[in-house]
């Protein structure tokens, strides 16, 4: 049965990878829309609140291990994280509905060094305006949604990252 | 007099075409989309691709074993998994492929879609209806949450070029049954329609 599951995942991933190179334009909420506060635990059992990230742009990716396009975009998110971590930009992944073991198992296959939070009971997915997976929001330093992307993207695309960089508050 | 007779002669035809258009195109316009078949290499099943200048819709039937593997892996019981596998499951992918300069926003509401199979025309079973059944059957909260997010959203907008959604769709037909789909979506608020004929439920 394990091999069938792997086969199924590969099948779905095969179909999704062709989508990744699609146009990467972003959508702007105008005016920016306040994101609902949350409090979720990561794989190290550390609690993260949305308010912890105020003061810097934040990329929030909703995903699941069984979601083929989510898996497909994760390596490019990690590559982007390696670039933006030192630039005053934050990134988190919020897993939808899975437990520690399932997400931890995923990280054995795919290297992810930004925080992966667990929304096991749908606390956040029920309050944020999410229609499907993956969905990614980009918040400004005030914790407001500015951009939303539905479906996977190549996150290390410089044009896309420049849009995030532009959200940083000017140095005083 | 001759002109009047001529107009009367064509009146029934014009009337019928006009009347028919109200039934066939209720408020929308035909998409002018192309419909093609494509080989889903790994599954060995042929899928359908509907494409116009702004949207691409892929309708890909899934093998029952693929469906069983996925839902057993999400914690569904064997009987419930079998119920899903027998429900004619497709993977559906919808993408906004409009010109990035014009950014034509799309919206899809599955409650608008109609299915015409052996039991006649009907609406698609909704995600909420399936979830009610799983809940009544004692499926775990985690399983139901996975079903909710793995099933194509009941309503989704794709405002940007490159936005795309994917998910499974349970048509609820019998194994081996063939059926037609009446697809509807909104392009910049305008209703667009397309028929896809001869879809089939995997044996």
Short mmCIF file of C-alpha atoms in Angstrom, two decimals:
data_model
loop_
_atom_site.label_atom_id
_atom_site.label_comp_id
_atom_site.label_asym_id
_atom_site.label_seq_id
_atom_site.Cartn_x
_atom_site.Cartn_y
_atom_site.Cartn_z
CA UNK A 1 0.00 0.00 0.00
CA UNK A 2 2.94 2.31 0.76
CA UNK A 3 4.17 1.97 -2.80
CA UNK A 4 0.71 2.78 -4.12
CA UNK A 5 0.64 5.93 -2.01
CA UNK A 6 4.04 6.94 -3.35
CA UNK A 7 2.87 6.21 -6.88
CA UNK A 8 -0.21 8.33 -6.32
CA UNK A 9 1.82 11.24 -4.98
CA UNK A 10 4.22 11.02 -7.90
CA UNK A 11 1.32 10.95 -10.30
CA UNK A 12 -0.17 14.10 -8.89
CA UNK A 13 3.18 15.85 -8.59
CA UNK A 14 3.92 15.06 -12.22
CA UNK A 15 0.82 16.93 -13.24
CA UNK A 16 1.52 19.87 -11.00
CA UNK A 17 5.16 20.59 -11.76
CA UNK A 18 4.24 21.99 -15.14
CA UNK A 19 2.28 24.70 -13.37
CA UNK A 20 5.17 26.11 -11.40
CA UNK A 21 6.61 28.19 -14.16
CA UNK A 22 3.37 30.09 -14.66
CA UNK A 23 3.20 33.85 -14.46
CA UNK A 24 4.06 35.12 -11.00
CA UNK A 25 2.15 38.32 -10.71
CA UNK A 26 0.71 39.05 -7.32
CA UNK A 27 -2.56 40.42 -6.14
CA UNK A 28 -2.81 43.47 -3.99
CA UNK A 29 -5.40 43.94 -1.30
CA UNK A 30 -6.37 47.57 -1.53
CA UNK A 31 -6.57 48.69 1.16
CA UNK A 32 -4.49 46.07 3.02
CA UNK A 33 -6.64 43.65 4.98
CA UNK A 34 -5.89 42.89 8.66
CA UNK A 35 -4.93 39.24 9.15
CA UNK A 36 -6.54 37.35 12.03
CA UNK A 37 -4.23 36.69 14.98
CA UNK A 38 -3.19 33.11 15.67
CA UNK A 39 -1.13 31.14 18.10
CA UNK A 40 0.38 27.92 16.73
CA UNK A 41 3.17 25.54 17.70
CA UNK A 42 6.09 24.62 15.46
CA UNK A 43 7.95 21.31 15.21
CA UNK A 44 10.15 22.31 18.16
CA UNK A 45 7.01 22.94 20.25
CA UNK A 46 7.70 26.66 20.22
CA UNK A 47 4.58 28.83 20.09
CA UNK A 48 4.36 31.44 17.33
CA UNK A 49 1.88 34.31 17.41
CA UNK A 50 1.16 36.34 14.31
CA UNK A 51 1.85 39.48 16.35
CA UNK A 52 5.42 38.22 16.94
CA UNK A 53 6.17 39.08 13.32
CA UNK A 54 5.02 42.69 13.35
CA UNK A 55 7.63 45.08 12.04
CA UNK A 56 8.73 42.99 9.07
CA UNK A 57 7.08 41.63 5.91
CA UNK A 58 5.83 38.08 6.43
CA UNK A 59 5.23 35.33 3.88
CA UNK A 60 2.59 32.88 5.15
CA UNK A 61 2.23 29.68 3.15
CA UNK A 62 -0.67 27.27 3.80
CA UNK A 63 0.17 23.74 2.79
CA UNK A 64 -0.18 20.01 3.45
CA UNK A 65 2.20 17.11 2.87
CA UNK A 66 -0.35 15.33 0.65
CA UNK A 67 -0.86 18.39 -1.56
CA UNK A 68 1.29 17.92 -4.71
CA UNK A 69 1.76 21.60 -5.66
CA UNK A 70 2.54 22.40 -2.00
CA UNK A 71 5.32 19.83 -2.03
CA UNK A 72 6.53 21.06 -5.38
CA UNK A 73 6.96 24.68 -4.30
CA UNK A 74 8.58 23.94 -0.94
CA UNK A 75 12.20 23.69 -2.26
CA UNK A 76 11.88 27.10 -3.91
CA UNK A 77 10.49 28.51 -0.67
CA UNK A 78 13.54 27.19 1.15
CA UNK A 79 15.84 28.75 -1.46
CA UNK A 80 14.01 32.05 -1.06
CA UNK A 81 14.33 31.79 2.72
CA UNK A 82 18.10 31.37 2.42
CA UNK A 83 18.13 34.74 0.63
CA UNK A 84 15.59 36.80 2.59
CA UNK A 85 16.26 35.62 6.15
CA UNK A 86 19.03 38.20 6.50
CA UNK A 87 17.01 40.91 4.77
CA UNK A 88 14.44 41.55 7.48
CA UNK A 89 11.73 39.39 5.92
CA UNK A 90 10.02 36.51 7.72
CA UNK A 91 8.54 33.32 6.30
CA UNK A 92 6.37 30.63 7.89
CA UNK A 93 4.56 27.58 6.62
CA UNK A 94 1.25 26.63 8.21
CA UNK A 95 0.41 22.97 7.77
CA UNK A 96 -3.28 22.25 7.48
CA UNK A 97 -4.69 19.42 9.54
CA UNK A 98 -1.71 17.10 9.98
CA UNK A 99 0.16 16.08 13.07
CA UNK A 100 3.78 16.36 14.19
CA UNK A 101 4.82 12.96 12.81
CA UNK A 102 3.43 13.60 9.35
CA UNK A 103 5.10 16.99 9.01
CA UNK A 104 8.33 15.85 10.62
CA UNK A 105 8.42 12.95 8.16
CA UNK A 106 8.09 15.40 5.30
CA UNK A 107 11.10 17.37 6.50
CA UNK A 108 13.16 14.19 6.30
CA UNK A 109 12.59 14.28 2.53
CA UNK A 110 12.60 18.03 1.93
CA UNK A 111 14.91 20.43 3.74
CA UNK A 112 12.96 23.25 5.34
CA UNK A 113 14.67 25.63 7.77
CA UNK A 114 11.94 28.27 8.18
CA UNK A 115 9.29 27.64 10.86
CA UNK A 116 6.60 25.09 10.04
CA UNK A 117 3.56 25.61 12.26
CA UNK A 118 0.84 23.05 12.89
CA UNK A 119 -2.79 24.03 12.44
CA UNK A 120 -4.10 20.61 13.40
CA UNK A 121 -7.71 21.61 14.06
CA UNK A 122 -8.10 24.21 11.32
CA UNK A 123 -8.01 27.16 13.74
CA UNK A 124 -6.30 29.46 11.24
CA UNK A 125 -7.65 28.03 7.99
CA UNK A 126 -11.16 28.64 9.28
CA UNK A 127 -10.49 32.31 9.99
CA UNK A 128 -8.26 33.32 7.08
CA UNK A 129 -9.93 33.64 3.64
CA UNK A 130 -8.46 30.46 2.15
CA UNK A 131 -10.23 28.58 -0.63
CA UNK A 132 -7.68 25.92 -1.54
CA UNK A 133 -4.10 24.70 -1.08
CA UNK A 134 -1.53 25.98 -1.52
CA UNK A 135 -2.39 29.59 -0.80
CA UNK A 136 0.22 32.12 0.23
CA UNK A 137 -0.31 35.53 1.76
CA UNK A 138 2.24 38.28 2.01
CA UNK A 139 1.70 40.59 4.96
CA UNK A 140 3.12 44.05 5.44
CA UNK A 141 4.99 44.98 8.66
CA UNK A 142 1.65 46.01 10.21
CA UNK A 143 0.32 42.45 9.92
CA UNK A 144 -2.01 43.26 7.02
CA UNK A 145 -2.52 41.12 3.93
CA UNK A 146 -1.16 42.80 0.84
CA UNK A 147 -0.74 39.99 -1.69
CA UNK A 148 -2.32 36.60 -2.19
CA UNK A 149 -1.21 33.84 -4.49
CA UNK A 150 -3.31 30.79 -5.25
CA UNK A 151 -1.32 27.79 -6.41
CA UNK A 152 2.42 27.17 -6.35
CA UNK A 153 5.06 29.68 -7.39
CA UNK A 154 8.81 29.75 -7.87
CA UNK A 155 9.55 31.62 -4.67
CA UNK A 156 13.18 32.39 -5.39
CA UNK A 157 12.13 34.48 -8.37
CA UNK A 158 13.78 37.88 -7.84
CA UNK A 159 10.84 39.82 -9.27
CA UNK A 160 8.54 38.20 -6.75
CA UNK A 161 10.96 38.75 -3.86
CA UNK A 162 11.40 42.39 -4.86
CA UNK A 163 7.66 42.89 -4.34
CA UNK A 164 8.12 41.56 -0.79
CA UNK A 165 11.24 43.67 -0.18
CA UNK A 166 9.32 46.77 -1.18
CA UNK A 167 7.05 46.23 1.83
CA UNK A 168 9.87 46.80 4.30
CA UNK A 169 9.59 49.94 6.34
CA UNK A 170 12.09 52.63 5.37
CA UNK A 171 15.09 52.93 7.69
CA UNK A 172 14.78 55.89 10.04
CA UNK B 1 -47.65 41.58 -48.91
CA UNK B 2 -44.92 39.38 -50.29
CA UNK B 3 -42.44 40.74 -47.76
CA UNK B 4 -44.89 40.14 -44.93
CA UNK B 5 -45.47 36.54 -46.07
CA UNK B 6 -41.75 35.97 -46.22
CA UNK B 7 -41.30 37.25 -42.67
CA UNK B 8 -44.13 34.99 -41.49
CA UNK B 9 -42.52 32.07 -43.25
CA UNK B 10 -39.35 32.42 -41.20
CA UNK B 11 -41.08 33.37 -37.97
CA UNK B 12 -41.35 29.81 -36.54
CA UNK B 13 -37.65 29.15 -37.16
CA UNK B 14 -36.55 32.45 -35.66
CA UNK B 15 -38.90 31.95 -32.73
CA UNK B 16 -37.59 28.45 -32.05
CA UNK B 17 -33.94 29.50 -32.21
CA UNK B 18 -34.60 32.44 -29.92
CA UNK B 19 -36.57 30.33 -27.45
CA UNK B 20 -33.96 27.57 -27.51
CA UNK B 21 -31.19 30.03 -26.78
CA UNK B 22 -32.86 30.92 -23.49
CA UNK B 23 -32.61 27.28 -22.41
CA UNK B 24 -29.21 26.49 -23.80
CA UNK B 25 -27.48 29.74 -22.87
CA UNK B 26 -29.20 31.09 -19.80
CA UNK B 27 -27.59 34.47 -19.49
CA UNK B 28 -24.13 33.37 -20.52
CA UNK B 29 -22.08 33.03 -23.64
CA UNK B 30 -20.38 30.00 -25.17
CA UNK B 31 -16.69 29.99 -24.39
CA UNK B 32 -15.38 29.08 -27.82
CA UNK B 33 -12.95 26.90 -25.94
CA UNK B 34 -11.08 24.04 -27.47
CA UNK B 35 -11.52 20.63 -25.90
CA UNK B 36 -8.71 18.15 -26.20
CA UNK B 37 -7.74 14.82 -24.73
CA UNK B 38 -4.42 14.19 -23.07
CA UNK B 39 -2.71 11.11 -21.78
CA UNK B 40 -2.10 11.10 -18.05
CA UNK B 41 1.10 9.19 -18.35
CA UNK B 42 1.21 7.65 -14.89
CA UNK B 43 -2.43 6.66 -14.59
CA UNK B 44 -2.83 5.37 -18.12
CA UNK B 45 -6.16 7.18 -18.36
CA UNK B 46 -7.04 9.91 -20.82
CA UNK B 47 -7.97 13.30 -19.40
CA UNK B 48 -9.86 16.23 -20.87
CA UNK B 49 -8.53 19.75 -21.29
CA UNK B 50 -10.84 22.72 -21.89
CA UNK B 51 -9.05 25.88 -22.86
CA UNK B 52 -9.91 29.35 -24.07
CA UNK B 53 -7.90 32.54 -24.00
CA UNK B 54 -8.38 33.02 -20.26
CA UNK B 55 -8.93 29.67 -18.61
CA UNK B 56 -7.66 26.12 -18.72
CA UNK B 57 -9.65 23.36 -17.07
CA UNK B 58 -8.24 19.86 -16.77
CA UNK B 59 -10.53 16.97 -15.92
CA UNK B 60 -8.46 13.91 -15.12
CA UNK B 61 -10.09 10.64 -14.05
CA UNK B 62 -8.32 8.80 -11.26
CA UNK B 63 -7.89 5.07 -10.93
CA UNK B 64 -9.78 3.58 -8.01
CA UNK B 65 -6.57 2.27 -6.48
CA UNK B 66 -5.11 5.77 -6.51
CA UNK B 67 -8.18 7.08 -4.72
CA UNK B 68 -8.08 4.24 -2.19
CA UNK B 69 -4.39 4.86 -1.46
CA UNK B 70 -4.94 8.56 -0.90
CA UNK B 71 -7.92 8.31 1.44
CA UNK B 72 -6.63 5.34 3.42
CA UNK B 73 -3.50 7.43 3.92
CA UNK B 74 -5.66 10.25 5.27
CA UNK B 75 -7.21 7.98 7.90
CA UNK B 76 -10.51 7.04 6.28
CA UNK B 77 -11.83 3.60 7.17
CA UNK B 78 -11.85 0.87 4.53
CA UNK B 79 -15.64 1.04 3.97
CA UNK B 80 -15.62 4.85 3.61
CA UNK B 81 -12.58 4.70 1.36
CA UNK B 82 -14.40 2.20 -0.83
CA UNK B 83 -17.43 4.49 -0.93
CA UNK B 84 -15.19 7.32 -2.18
CA UNK B 85 -13.38 5.11 -4.69
CA UNK B 86 -16.73 4.09 -6.17
CA UNK B 87 -17.87 7.73 -6.50
CA UNK B 88 -16.20 8.46 -9.87
CA UNK B 89 -13.33 10.63 -8.70
CA UNK B 90 -11.55 13.10 -10.95
CA UNK B 91 -8.63 15.38 -10.30
CA UNK B 92 -9.55 18.85 -11.53
CA UNK B 93 -7.10 21.67 -12.19
CA UNK B 94 -8.27 25.15 -13.14
CA UNK B 95 -5.81 27.87 -14.08
CA UNK B 96 -6.07 31.50 -15.07
CA UNK B 97 -4.06 31.67 -18.29
CA UNK B 98 -5.14 35.16 -19.32
CA UNK B 99 -2.66 37.62 -20.73
CA UNK B 100 -0.70 39.08 -17.77
CA UNK B 101 -1.24 42.55 -19.19
CA UNK B 102 -5.03 42.28 -19.10
CA UNK B 103 -5.31 40.05 -15.99
CA UNK B 104 -8.82 38.75 -16.66
CA UNK B 105 -10.23 37.66 -13.26
CA UNK B 106 -12.01 34.29 -13.21
CA UNK B 107 -14.50 32.85 -10.79
CA UNK B 108 -15.76 29.29 -10.61
CA UNK B 109 -18.78 28.13 -8.61
CA UNK B 110 -19.29 24.40 -8.75
CA UNK B 111 -22.94 24.83 -7.78
CA UNK B 112 -23.42 26.22 -11.33
CA UNK B 113 -22.09 23.07 -12.99
CA UNK B 114 -24.46 20.39 -14.24
CA UNK B 115 -23.86 16.73 -14.92
CA UNK B 116 -25.91 14.65 -17.37
CA UNK B 117 -25.50 10.92 -16.89
CA UNK B 118 -27.60 7.77 -16.99
CA UNK B 119 -29.97 9.11 -14.32
CA UNK B 120 -30.51 12.40 -16.15
CA UNK B 121 -29.29 15.93 -15.59
CA UNK B 122 -28.44 16.99 -12.05
CA UNK B 123 -26.20 19.23 -9.99
CA UNK B 124 -22.86 17.92 -8.79
CA UNK B 125 -22.85 16.52 -5.25
CA UNK B 126 -21.41 19.31 -3.12
CA UNK B 127 -18.39 19.05 -0.86
CA UNK B 128 -20.63 19.86 2.10
CA UNK B 129 -22.94 16.95 1.26
CA UNK B 130 -20.02 14.54 1.22
CA UNK B 131 -18.68 15.94 4.50
CA UNK B 132 -22.08 15.45 6.13
CA UNK B 133 -22.00 11.82 5.03
CA UNK B 134 -18.48 11.26 6.38
CA UNK B 135 -19.40 12.95 9.66
CA UNK B 136 -22.50 10.79 10.04
CA UNK B 137 -20.40 7.73 9.27
CA UNK B 138 -17.97 8.50 12.08
CA UNK B 139 -14.94 9.66 10.08
CA UNK B 140 -12.30 11.37 12.23
CA UNK B 141 -12.00 15.15 12.30
CA UNK B 142 -8.51 14.93 10.77
CA UNK B 143 -9.81 12.78 7.89
CA UNK B 144 -12.65 15.17 7.21
CA UNK B 145 -10.27 18.13 7.29
CA UNK B 146 -8.05 16.39 4.73
CA UNK B 147 -11.08 15.62 2.57
CA UNK B 148 -12.17 19.24 2.78
CA UNK B 149 -8.85 20.58 1.53
CA UNK B 150 -8.17 17.82 -1.00
CA UNK B 151 -11.54 18.35 -2.68
CA UNK B 152 -11.82 21.12 -5.24
CA UNK B 153 -13.17 24.31 -3.60
CA UNK B 154 -16.90 24.89 -4.06
CA UNK B 155 -16.16 28.43 -5.07
CA UNK B 156 -12.83 29.90 -6.06
CA UNK B 157 -11.62 33.04 -7.75
CA UNK B 158 -8.47 33.21 -9.83
CA UNK B 159 -7.81 36.88 -10.18
CA UNK B 160 -4.25 36.71 -11.41
CA UNK B 161 -2.62 35.15 -14.39
CA UNK B 162 -0.94 32.04 -13.02
CA UNK B 163 -3.41 31.54 -10.18
CA UNK B 164 -4.57 27.96 -10.23
CA UNK B 165 -6.51 25.60 -8.05
CA UNK B 166 -6.57 21.85 -7.97
CA UNK B 167 -8.49 19.20 -6.12
CA UNK B 168 -10.53 16.08 -6.40
CA UNK B 169 -14.12 16.04 -7.53
CA UNK B 170 -16.51 13.22 -6.65
CA UNK B 171 -19.18 13.06 -9.33
CA UNK B 172 -21.09 10.24 -7.65
CA UNK B 173 -21.67 8.28 -10.87
CA UNK B 174 -21.56 4.53 -11.33
CA UNK B 175 -18.43 2.67 -12.40
CA UNK B 176 -18.13 2.68 -16.18
CA UNK B 177 -20.86 5.27 -16.64
CA UNK B 178 -20.38 7.94 -19.28
CA UNK B 179 -21.67 11.45 -18.72
CA UNK B 180 -21.59 15.01 -20.01
CA UNK B 181 -20.55 18.06 -18.02
CA UNK B 182 -21.95 21.55 -18.41
CA UNK B 183 -19.19 23.83 -17.16
CA UNK B 184 -19.77 27.45 -16.18
CA UNK B 185 -17.41 30.13 -15.01
CA UNK B 186 -17.20 33.89 -14.88
CA UNK B 187 -14.62 35.86 -16.81
CA UNK B 188 -14.47 39.41 -15.48
CA UNK B 189 -18.00 38.91 -14.17
CA UNK B 190 -19.43 37.58 -17.42
CA UNK B 191 -20.88 34.06 -17.42
CA UNK B 192 -19.20 31.69 -19.86
CA UNK B 193 -20.35 28.12 -20.56
CA UNK B 194 -18.94 25.01 -22.14
CA UNK B 195 -20.21 21.46 -22.62
CA UNK B 196 -17.84 18.52 -22.34
CA UNK B 197 -19.29 15.29 -23.64
CA UNK B 198 -18.44 11.67 -23.12
CA UNK B 199 -16.56 11.72 -19.82
CA UNK B 200 -16.34 8.35 -18.17
CA UNK B 201 -15.97 6.83 -14.74
CA UNK B 202 -12.98 4.50 -14.50
CA UNK B 203 -13.74 0.79 -14.23
#
